[in-house]
């Protein structure tokens, strides 16, 4: 019987036939795909013809089509709709995939062919994009350890396999802690909570099989609970559970896993000749060195901490007025900050949320993409991996551009956070293919679903990543879309957030869930005026996490990451009432894989550029200036990783920005 994953997908736009695929199809499909891929690699490596770009580099680009099909489907469902069988498969697949790809990157015969081409690159008459592909391929082999020999080569393969397994365990432990904890509420516990929080808690209770409303560890529920619940005891209980994810002892504890990961990363870097993992990792990023990263973060840290310290005094005074003695605690900050926002800006989330309907915010993101890039979105009725998912065909002037999938609601089977991925990336070789892009979020369900302003910003952020994938226009898939430097990949997403703050966008799409009336002009003004509210807190919790990430990877790996974390936070003067956005045991960005390791600073690095890039629109004809939009697409969104990130930004803006634009944008220094 033909495996539905590997068969021809006779579906609209060749979307995976999710309705036909069962969990039992994944393992045999992967085994077959790996066998085919290995045969393709062996044929390339053992070819007797003199290496050239076509028989070596393009052959590598074309290989692995079946692997792409299997893994794109599996990891889409494993991250967003997990179950015990899929978690078991992840644990099985991690070492197999590590061994498989390590076998390719350490294939000496294959590397000799690539190196031969690299050494003759000046005489190969390649296009600029082909030169880039050759460079990235050669560099990738070297950084993966292809030049290592003997025991060093063997040890590198062992390290990669172990890291893959540890990253999977870290992720699954975190998911288990997030899925298993919830706090039941009785009717008295609901007093003081806005209707939207009560509705979300009741929906979460139903999802957990409870007759009572519950608070879960989903950010979209626990944050508003911490903002609005007058019950300090319940806020403390919920907050402690939230920050204890991955650090509860037992089988799901991530602290020893984090320590082992850091040690293995350091050993890996040493084998490749680097003094630290941070030096190895940052070599390919815009920042280049740990010193440049620290310099940026500390330039932001000082004004952010000053603002947070001043805010803490104000919030403490408010707490005293409520008759609460003792220090301001982390479970108090959001509650009193929300009361302060209402007092100072006459604005509270309970009155704002009815104007931020999920469906209207999706329309807003689509409309901005239409006005900027001429994209149109038509709903698709196709089977997807979960009933919550929705799909649209994306066109421009009637021509198919992409398929966009949105999976917006929190559920126990979905890992936390929000992300964008491509089930299929844009390419013109070996065949022309349009991308299939997915945004995954964790918004609270409701009827209708209402967003916080931060949720709406997340929606725009992830859609900015999606545009980077959808508007990609390169030849080779390996440099398509978001395949760029880690500290550049967040530029399109963070830049797109700015369009949420454009007054005419909110005026049109922020309409009341009950009355359909647009947001009153007075409220709109308050929303925009309060856009930088509590930025001391938000900046401090982020920068602290980025500094800890850097410290973990800069020198010798710490035997006790928790002690190292505490030492660093004490050194920089972390405010007592603010926790890290991601403490070590639940820092999935850093420990679930290598993606953001030594790279959590990337959001801040990109924000330096996004503040400056949006200013380019404001300096021209406004937020929807057609010339700036075309320049953004031509120089950044369509180019993928075909050139160095710095070169692309310089082409768009004409210069590199300083940190001042970011500090002004966050309101940490005067505009």
XYZ file of C-alpha atoms in Angstrom:
671
model
C 0.000 0.000 0.000
C 1.365 3.408 -0.959
C 2.323 5.636 1.958
C 0.156 8.793 1.687
C 3.066 10.991 2.780
C 5.292 9.834 -0.092
C 2.610 9.464 -2.752
C 1.765 12.157 -5.277
C -0.286 14.823 -3.476
C -3.254 15.378 -5.781
C -4.627 18.112 -3.576
C -5.238 21.837 -4.127
C -1.809 23.494 -4.446
C -0.235 20.164 -3.348
C -1.046 20.739 0.304
C -0.265 17.656 2.391
C -3.281 15.284 2.482
C -3.605 15.475 6.260
C -6.926 13.595 6.318
C -5.246 10.538 4.778
C -2.148 10.519 6.999
C -1.994 8.589 10.261
C 0.727 8.628 12.900
C 1.741 5.139 11.827
C 2.714 6.457 8.380
C 5.554 8.660 9.648
C 8.199 6.101 10.666
C 8.085 3.995 7.471
C 7.943 7.149 5.356
C 11.045 8.524 7.070
C 12.941 5.247 6.627
C 12.156 5.180 2.916
C 12.959 8.868 2.456
C 16.317 8.528 4.226
C 17.202 5.573 2.019
C 16.398 7.531 -1.131
C 18.310 10.563 0.144
C 21.360 8.472 1.020
C 21.355 6.976 -2.475
C 21.184 10.468 -3.984
C 24.098 11.667 -1.837
C 26.169 8.580 -2.661
C 25.596 9.174 -6.376
C 26.786 12.783 -6.086
C 29.825 11.890 -3.981
C 30.922 8.923 -6.115
C 30.445 10.574 -9.495
C 33.487 10.109 -11.730
C 32.972 13.328 -13.675
C 34.970 16.399 -12.695
C 32.968 18.371 -10.140
C 30.954 21.269 -11.539
C 28.146 23.384 -10.193
C 25.422 21.289 -11.821
C 26.597 17.778 -10.882
C 27.553 18.733 -7.326
C 25.907 21.860 -5.914
C 22.655 21.786 -7.887
C 22.492 18.029 -7.369
C 22.696 18.614 -3.610
C 19.997 21.283 -3.835
C 17.684 18.878 -5.685
C 18.281 15.917 -3.369
C 16.053 15.093 -0.421
C 12.626 15.930 -1.809
C 11.048 12.999 0.033
C 12.759 14.029 3.265
C 11.250 17.493 2.911
C 7.764 16.022 2.483
C 8.021 13.790 5.539
C 9.603 16.312 7.867
C 7.448 19.284 6.859
C 4.303 17.324 7.699
C 5.626 15.655 10.829
C 7.107 18.699 12.529
C 4.067 20.799 11.690
C 1.806 18.442 13.637
C 4.374 17.541 16.313
C 4.730 21.186 17.378
C 1.143 22.338 17.021
C -0.933 19.211 17.712
C 1.166 16.758 19.672
C 0.070 13.502 21.264
C 1.916 10.669 23.057
C 2.641 8.811 19.811
C 4.025 11.902 18.096
C 6.175 12.668 21.130
C 7.493 9.100 21.006
C 8.244 9.513 17.297
C 10.122 12.747 17.972
C 12.346 10.923 20.440
C 12.927 8.169 17.882
C 13.549 10.536 14.988
C 15.987 12.929 16.710
C 19.041 10.619 16.831
C 18.190 9.107 13.427
C 17.996 12.504 11.755
C 21.116 13.707 13.501
C 23.028 10.644 12.296
C 21.592 11.033 8.804
C 22.520 14.673 8.310
C 25.818 14.286 10.149
C 26.658 11.501 7.731
C 26.149 13.912 4.838
C 28.060 16.814 6.372
C 30.967 14.535 7.330
C 31.118 12.726 3.976
C 34.771 13.274 3.055
C 34.360 12.290 -0.592
C 31.473 14.688 -1.017
C 33.321 17.467 0.807
C 36.324 17.051 -1.490
C 34.083 17.738 -4.495
C 32.611 20.829 -2.828
C 36.055 22.042 -1.750
C 37.402 21.495 -5.263
C 34.686 23.761 -6.628
C 35.323 26.339 -3.932
C 39.017 26.431 -4.780
C 38.170 26.930 -8.487
C 35.299 29.361 -7.866
C 36.879 32.272 -9.752
C 36.910 30.241 -12.975
C 33.426 28.717 -12.882
C 31.450 31.526 -14.558
C 28.695 31.471 -11.942
C 25.832 33.886 -11.398
C 25.843 35.923 -8.197
C 23.232 33.631 -6.663
C 25.231 30.539 -7.612
C 28.360 32.041 -6.067
C 26.380 32.604 -2.884
C 25.096 29.024 -2.857
C 28.610 27.656 -3.346
C 29.947 29.823 -0.522
C 27.177 28.803 1.874
C 27.523 25.119 0.961
C 31.282 25.114 1.500
C 31.016 27.087 4.739
C 28.248 24.796 5.969
C 30.402 21.705 5.477
C 33.371 23.277 7.251
C 31.294 24.501 10.200
C 29.647 21.086 10.475
C 33.058 19.465 10.898
C 33.654 17.992 7.444
C 37.357 18.804 7.701
C 37.749 16.909 10.990
C 39.493 13.542 10.980
C 39.671 10.435 13.141
C 38.604 10.706 16.771
C 37.610 14.356 16.400
C 35.271 13.482 13.547
C 33.740 10.615 15.529
C 33.281 12.792 18.597
C 31.571 15.517 16.544
C 28.976 13.020 15.318
C 28.372 11.845 18.887
C 27.888 15.425 20.085
C 25.391 16.238 17.340
C 23.356 13.118 18.050
C 23.266 13.788 21.775
C 22.327 17.458 21.292
C 19.446 16.480 19.025
C 18.086 14.098 21.644
C 18.532 16.603 24.477
C 16.765 19.358 22.520
C 13.785 17.098 21.928
C 13.664 16.123 25.611
C 13.834 19.773 26.681
C 10.888 20.653 24.427
C 8.768 17.720 25.511
C 9.444 18.325 29.210
C 8.350 21.924 28.809
C 5.213 20.915 26.921
C 4.375 18.377 29.640
C 4.685 20.964 32.417
C 2.587 23.471 30.452
C -0.036 20.878 29.590
C -0.378 19.226 32.993
C -0.684 22.253 35.313
C -3.880 24.198 35.730
C -5.611 25.994 38.591
C -9.349 25.560 39.035
C -11.319 28.662 39.986
C -14.606 28.888 41.834
C -17.131 31.657 41.317
C -15.629 33.801 44.084
C -12.199 33.529 42.440
C -13.661 35.117 39.302
C -14.626 38.346 41.078
C -12.839 41.344 39.599
C -11.915 39.552 36.379
C -13.158 41.064 33.105
C -15.651 39.060 31.069
C -13.052 38.132 28.442
C -10.789 36.543 31.071
C -13.720 34.649 32.581
C -14.768 33.451 29.124
C -11.205 32.299 28.336
C -10.964 30.508 31.688
C -14.253 28.689 31.060
C -13.087 27.643 27.574
C -9.793 26.429 29.040
C -11.734 24.433 31.642
C -13.748 22.739 28.926
C -10.543 21.887 27.055
C -9.169 20.337 30.265
C -12.370 18.388 30.874
C -13.216 20.394 33.997
C -16.630 21.735 34.936
C -14.928 24.757 36.506
C -13.081 27.613 34.822
C -9.304 27.182 35.005
C -6.126 29.171 34.600
C -3.537 27.388 32.465
C 0.078 28.231 31.668
C -0.851 29.556 28.225
C 0.493 33.111 28.014
C -2.771 34.348 26.491
C -4.600 33.322 29.683
C -2.121 33.593 32.523
C -0.954 37.114 31.637
C -4.441 38.681 31.737
C -5.132 36.743 34.955
C -2.019 38.319 36.487
C -3.133 41.709 35.172
C -6.650 41.662 36.547
C -7.064 39.247 39.450
C -7.317 41.151 42.765
C -6.504 37.882 44.573
C -2.823 38.251 45.389
C -2.640 34.657 46.676
C -3.933 33.258 43.396
C -1.643 35.518 41.369
C 1.328 34.213 43.343
C 0.295 30.588 42.863
C -0.194 31.055 39.108
C 3.020 33.038 38.659
C 5.147 30.531 40.571
C 3.782 27.703 38.419
C 4.468 29.717 35.259
C 8.114 30.443 36.062
C 8.703 26.928 37.414
C 8.112 25.229 34.074
C 10.971 22.808 33.488
C 12.167 23.135 37.091
C 9.710 21.041 39.078
C 11.950 18.052 39.698
C 11.225 14.582 38.415
C 11.229 13.418 34.822
C 10.327 16.780 33.269
C 13.067 18.819 34.964
C 15.240 20.596 32.390
C 18.083 21.924 34.555
C 20.513 19.037 34.077
C 19.607 18.902 30.386
C 20.520 22.587 30.015
C 23.887 22.017 31.703
C 24.726 19.091 29.430
C 23.679 21.027 26.316
C 25.960 23.930 27.221
C 28.899 21.600 27.840
C 28.433 19.807 24.535
C 28.125 23.072 22.625
C 31.394 24.295 24.077
C 33.108 21.029 23.153
C 31.710 21.279 19.634
C 33.073 24.797 19.214
C 36.501 23.767 20.532
C 36.687 20.894 18.040
C 36.148 23.427 15.253
C 38.869 25.751 16.569
C 36.782 28.418 18.302
C 37.398 29.715 21.814
C 33.701 29.628 22.688
C 30.359 28.568 21.269
C 29.324 32.227 21.061
C 32.271 32.997 18.774
C 31.372 30.020 16.590
C 27.687 30.877 16.426
C 28.011 34.624 15.870
C 30.579 34.311 13.076
C 27.780 34.002 10.491
C 25.469 36.674 11.955
C 25.363 40.420 11.392
C 26.735 41.020 14.895
C 29.828 38.853 14.213
C 31.235 38.963 17.770
C 30.036 38.580 21.386
C 31.477 42.021 22.201
C 29.204 43.725 19.674
C 26.173 41.881 21.052
C 26.972 42.836 24.638
C 27.585 46.436 23.635
C 24.126 46.680 22.070
C 22.376 44.977 24.980
C 24.067 47.143 27.612
C 23.256 50.332 25.693
C 19.620 49.327 26.036
C 19.871 47.836 29.530
C 20.894 50.977 31.390
C 18.016 53.278 30.311
C 15.548 50.389 30.551
C 16.601 49.569 34.119
C 16.377 53.230 35.132
C 12.824 53.359 33.793
C 11.891 50.060 35.479
C 13.316 51.167 38.846
C 11.311 54.397 38.707
C 8.173 52.478 37.726
C 8.708 50.046 40.624
C 8.569 52.939 43.100
C 5.263 54.105 41.633
C 3.760 50.612 41.709
C 4.966 50.042 45.269
C 3.213 53.233 46.374
C 0.002 52.008 44.706
C 0.349 48.706 46.550
C 0.762 50.546 49.859
C -2.436 52.458 49.122
C -4.153 49.062 48.894
C -2.850 48.220 52.370
C -0.310 45.662 51.146
C 3.011 45.817 52.989
C 6.264 44.173 52.026
C 8.118 44.433 48.726
C 6.588 44.611 45.264
C 6.744 41.053 43.888
C 6.811 39.686 40.352
C 3.176 38.537 40.689
C 2.205 42.123 41.619
C 3.802 44.018 38.745
C 1.285 43.316 35.976
C -1.695 43.890 38.290
C -0.557 47.319 39.442
C 0.797 48.272 36.032
C -2.673 47.623 34.587
C -4.268 49.779 37.295
C -1.717 52.495 36.561
C -2.409 52.338 32.830
C -6.093 52.826 33.508
C -5.400 55.734 35.857
C -2.821 57.541 33.715
C -4.170 56.824 30.246
C -7.829 56.177 31.094
C -7.366 52.898 29.257
C -7.696 49.325 30.408
C -7.532 46.089 28.516
C -11.075 45.103 29.453
C -12.464 48.072 27.529
C -9.936 47.714 24.704
C -10.253 43.985 23.985
C -13.756 44.014 22.430
C -12.293 46.185 19.669
C -9.526 43.689 18.890
C -11.390 40.746 17.391
C -9.152 38.036 15.986
C -10.961 37.930 12.642
C -10.744 41.693 12.211
C -7.038 41.721 13.078
C -6.432 39.008 10.468
C -8.278 41.214 7.974
C -6.110 44.151 9.020
C -2.887 42.202 8.432
C -4.171 41.103 5.022
C -5.299 44.606 4.065
C -1.907 46.109 4.895
C -0.240 43.426 2.738
C -2.634 44.308 -0.067
C -1.919 48.035 0.140
C 1.836 47.533 0.408
C 2.457 44.609 -1.946
C -0.758 44.045 -3.893
C -1.503 40.679 -2.262
C -5.051 39.298 -2.137
C -6.313 36.528 0.186
C -9.093 34.084 -0.687
C -10.305 31.480 1.867
C -9.594 27.842 1.004
C -11.689 24.876 2.103
C -9.077 22.126 2.462
C -8.418 19.440 5.100
C -5.691 20.530 7.508
C -4.133 18.913 10.576
C -6.566 20.436 13.113
C -10.078 21.906 12.924
C -8.793 25.220 14.304
C -6.606 25.751 11.219
C -7.705 28.041 8.393
C -6.185 28.494 4.936
C -6.112 31.170 2.243
C -4.821 31.321 -1.313
C -2.559 34.322 -1.808
C -2.542 35.955 -5.240
C -1.224 39.091 -6.899
C -2.953 40.421 -9.997
C -4.598 37.015 -10.360
C -1.327 35.048 -10.182
C -0.901 32.414 -7.468
C 1.747 33.489 -4.943
C 1.362 31.198 -1.921
C -0.928 29.317 0.435
C -1.178 30.816 3.917
C -2.374 28.763 6.903
C -3.300 30.217 10.283
C -3.491 28.110 13.477
C -4.373 30.688 16.106
C -5.794 29.098 19.268
C -4.079 27.720 22.372
C -4.633 24.045 23.243
C -2.936 21.453 25.397
C -1.429 19.679 22.396
C 0.396 22.795 21.169
C 3.727 24.034 22.488
C 3.732 27.563 23.829
C 4.718 30.682 21.938
C 4.115 31.742 18.367
C 6.026 30.872 15.226
C 6.071 30.873 11.449
C 7.268 27.998 9.306
C 7.097 26.927 5.692
C 5.614 23.557 4.845
C 7.108 24.252 1.436
C 9.511 27.084 0.557
C 9.610 29.113 -2.633
C 12.073 27.968 -5.295
C 12.582 27.860 -9.072
C 14.954 24.871 -9.078
C 14.691 21.967 -9.731
C 11.043 22.895 -10.374
C 9.147 26.100 -9.744
C 7.215 25.897 -6.494
C 5.135 28.403 -4.541
C 5.403 28.458 -0.754
C 2.954 27.038 1.780
C 3.386 29.127 4.925
C 1.906 28.656 8.385
C 1.529 31.008 11.358
C 0.990 29.296 14.718
C -0.171 31.301 17.745
C -1.629 30.600 21.188
C -4.567 32.971 21.556
C -7.374 32.250 24.012
C -10.555 30.916 22.449
C -13.755 32.894 22.770
C -16.976 33.670 20.928
C -15.801 35.838 19.355
C -12.059 35.444 19.992
C -10.692 38.705 21.401
C -7.033 39.721 21.478
C -4.973 41.866 23.780
C -2.941 44.561 22.080
C 0.123 42.399 22.656
C -1.674 39.470 20.983
C -2.529 41.649 17.990
C 1.111 42.675 17.777
C 2.107 38.987 17.819
C -0.297 38.320 14.946
C 1.278 41.089 12.870
C 4.783 39.919 13.868
C 4.264 36.367 12.671
C 2.570 37.594 9.515
C 5.683 39.663 8.804
C 7.659 36.407 8.818
C 5.016 34.916 6.512
C 5.449 37.781 4.039
C 9.202 37.120 4.021
C 8.384 33.568 2.898
C 5.545 34.429 0.509
C 7.356 37.223 -1.340
C 10.609 35.284 -1.714
C 11.868 35.276 -5.317
C 15.094 33.282 -5.571
C 16.201 30.245 -7.549
C 17.395 27.893 -4.821
C 15.323 26.758 -1.851
C 18.248 26.760 0.574
C 18.358 30.586 0.471
C 14.617 31.126 0.165
C 12.460 33.257 2.441
C 13.652 33.399 6.043
C 16.918 31.525 5.328
C 18.945 34.535 6.437
C 21.202 35.489 9.344
C 19.433 34.890 12.662
C 19.778 38.538 13.719
C 18.274 39.665 10.399
C 15.350 37.231 10.265
C 13.373 39.257 12.814
C 13.566 42.485 10.795
C 10.589 41.817 8.484
C 8.454 40.524 11.361
C 9.203 43.337 13.784
C 8.909 45.914 11.028
C 5.426 44.668 10.143
C 4.302 45.241 13.742
C 4.480 48.987 13.060
C 1.469 48.830 10.729
C -0.733 47.787 13.658
C -0.009 51.201 15.189
C -0.982 53.132 12.056
C -4.099 55.148 13.085
C -5.996 54.525 9.842
C -5.522 50.742 10.237
C -6.991 50.684 13.737
C -9.711 53.136 12.732
C -10.918 50.704 10.053
C -10.397 47.298 11.649
C -10.677 47.844 15.412
C -14.456 47.443 15.620
C -16.507 46.457 18.667
C -17.458 42.779 18.896
C -21.052 43.545 19.968
C -21.941 46.788 18.223
C -19.649 46.742 15.190
C -18.819 50.373 15.910
C -15.245 51.508 15.198
C -12.967 52.276 18.103
C -13.798 55.806 19.305
C -11.296 58.401 18.178
C -10.572 59.270 21.805
C -9.786 55.643 22.674
C -7.675 55.283 19.546
C -5.596 58.250 20.649
C -5.165 56.719 24.093
C -4.092 53.383 22.599
C -1.402 54.997 20.506
C -0.293 57.292 23.330
C 0.017 54.294 25.652
C 1.955 52.217 23.093
C 5.173 52.579 25.104
C 3.551 52.025 28.471
C 5.568 49.775 30.823
C 8.489 49.545 28.398
C 10.925 49.529 31.301
C 9.470 46.200 32.446
C 9.191 44.699 28.965
C 12.712 45.717 27.963
C 14.318 44.566 31.202
C 12.720 41.100 31.125
C 13.852 40.624 27.509
C 17.401 42.017 27.774
C 18.063 40.020 30.948
C 17.245 36.813 29.051
C 19.472 37.836 26.139
C 22.395 38.636 28.456
C 22.051 35.301 30.254
C 21.997 33.483 26.905
C 25.195 35.265 25.852
C 26.902 34.601 29.193
C 26.087 30.878 28.971
C 27.910 30.537 25.653
C 30.740 33.065 25.919
C 33.261 31.315 28.122
C 33.512 27.923 29.767
C 30.161 26.185 30.016
C 28.803 26.512 33.568
C 28.428 23.343 35.614
C 25.359 24.905 37.213
C 23.441 27.118 34.743
C 21.025 28.255 37.467
C 23.910 29.560 39.568
C 25.364 31.289 36.500
C 21.976 32.832 35.759
C 21.695 34.149 39.339
C 25.250 35.494 39.224
C 24.639 37.403 35.988
C 21.325 38.855 37.158
C 22.945 40.037 40.381
C 25.827 41.562 38.429
C 23.560 43.664 36.194
C 21.249 44.652 39.048
C 18.100 42.853 37.909
C 15.074 44.488 39.560
C 13.671 42.135 42.175
C 10.068 42.434 40.971
C 10.821 41.513 37.348
C 11.567 37.990 36.183
C 13.419 36.999 33.035
C 11.111 36.588 30.081
C 12.559 33.091 29.683
C 14.443 31.593 32.615
C 16.831 28.732 31.896
C 14.552 25.692 32.502
C 11.926 26.970 30.026
C 14.188 28.913 27.647
C 13.128 26.930 24.581
C 14.592 29.498 22.171
C 18.039 28.550 23.457
C 17.765 24.913 24.551
C 15.190 23.288 22.267
C 17.736 23.543 19.451
C 20.659 25.651 18.275
C 18.464 28.222 16.493
C 18.612 31.102 18.974
C 21.504 29.874 21.124
C 23.849 32.845 21.562
C 21.223 34.544 19.432
C 18.306 35.606 21.619
C 19.669 39.139 21.257
C 18.509 38.924 17.616
C 15.129 40.500 18.335
C 16.866 43.576 19.737
C 19.415 43.709 16.897
C 16.586 43.575 14.377
C 14.592 46.175 16.308
C 17.413 48.652 15.830
C 16.809 48.224 12.096
C 13.007 47.974 12.155
C 12.594 51.314 13.944
C 14.858 52.918 11.357
C 13.218 51.086 8.439
C 9.712 52.247 9.365
C 11.074 55.764 9.702
C 11.983 55.482 6.001
C 8.259 55.133 5.232
C 7.362 58.048 7.498
C 10.012 60.230 5.895
C 8.600 59.415 2.446
C 4.886 59.373 1.682
C 3.688 57.700 4.879
C 3.108 54.144 6.094
C 1.865 52.956 2.681
C 4.329 54.806 0.462
C 4.491 52.678 -2.728
C 8.138 53.420 -3.526
C 9.321 52.408 -0.053
C 7.123 49.293 -0.177
C 8.656 48.285 -3.500
C 12.147 48.927 -2.153
C 11.377 46.802 0.910
C 10.214 43.925 -1.266
C 13.027 44.239 -3.803
C 15.870 44.646 -1.304
C 14.763 42.497 1.635
C 11.553 40.475 1.366
C 12.208 38.882 -2.028
C 15.929 38.278 -1.701
C 16.096 35.651 1.052
C 19.696 34.797 1.889
C 21.037 35.533 -1.599
C 23.295 38.278 -0.227
C 24.744 39.340 3.106
C 22.151 40.905 5.407
C 24.103 44.117 5.911
C 24.311 44.620 2.154
C 20.561 44.156 1.796
C 19.758 46.686 4.506
C 22.185 49.220 3.094
C 20.528 48.849 -0.299
C 17.115 49.549 1.239
C 18.052 52.380 3.614
C 21.366 53.726 2.406
C 22.971 53.488 5.855
C 23.062 51.371 9.007
C 21.137 52.689 12.035
C 22.284 53.390 15.573
C 20.567 52.278 18.759
C 18.951 55.689 19.272
C 16.018 54.852 16.980
C 15.200 51.820 19.139
C 15.444 53.746 22.418
C 13.212 56.501 21.052
C 10.779 53.950 19.653
C 10.448 52.321 23.089
C 10.160 55.705 24.774
C 13.295 55.087 26.850
C 14.845 58.381 25.725
C 13.175 61.529 24.484
C 12.182 61.564 20.819
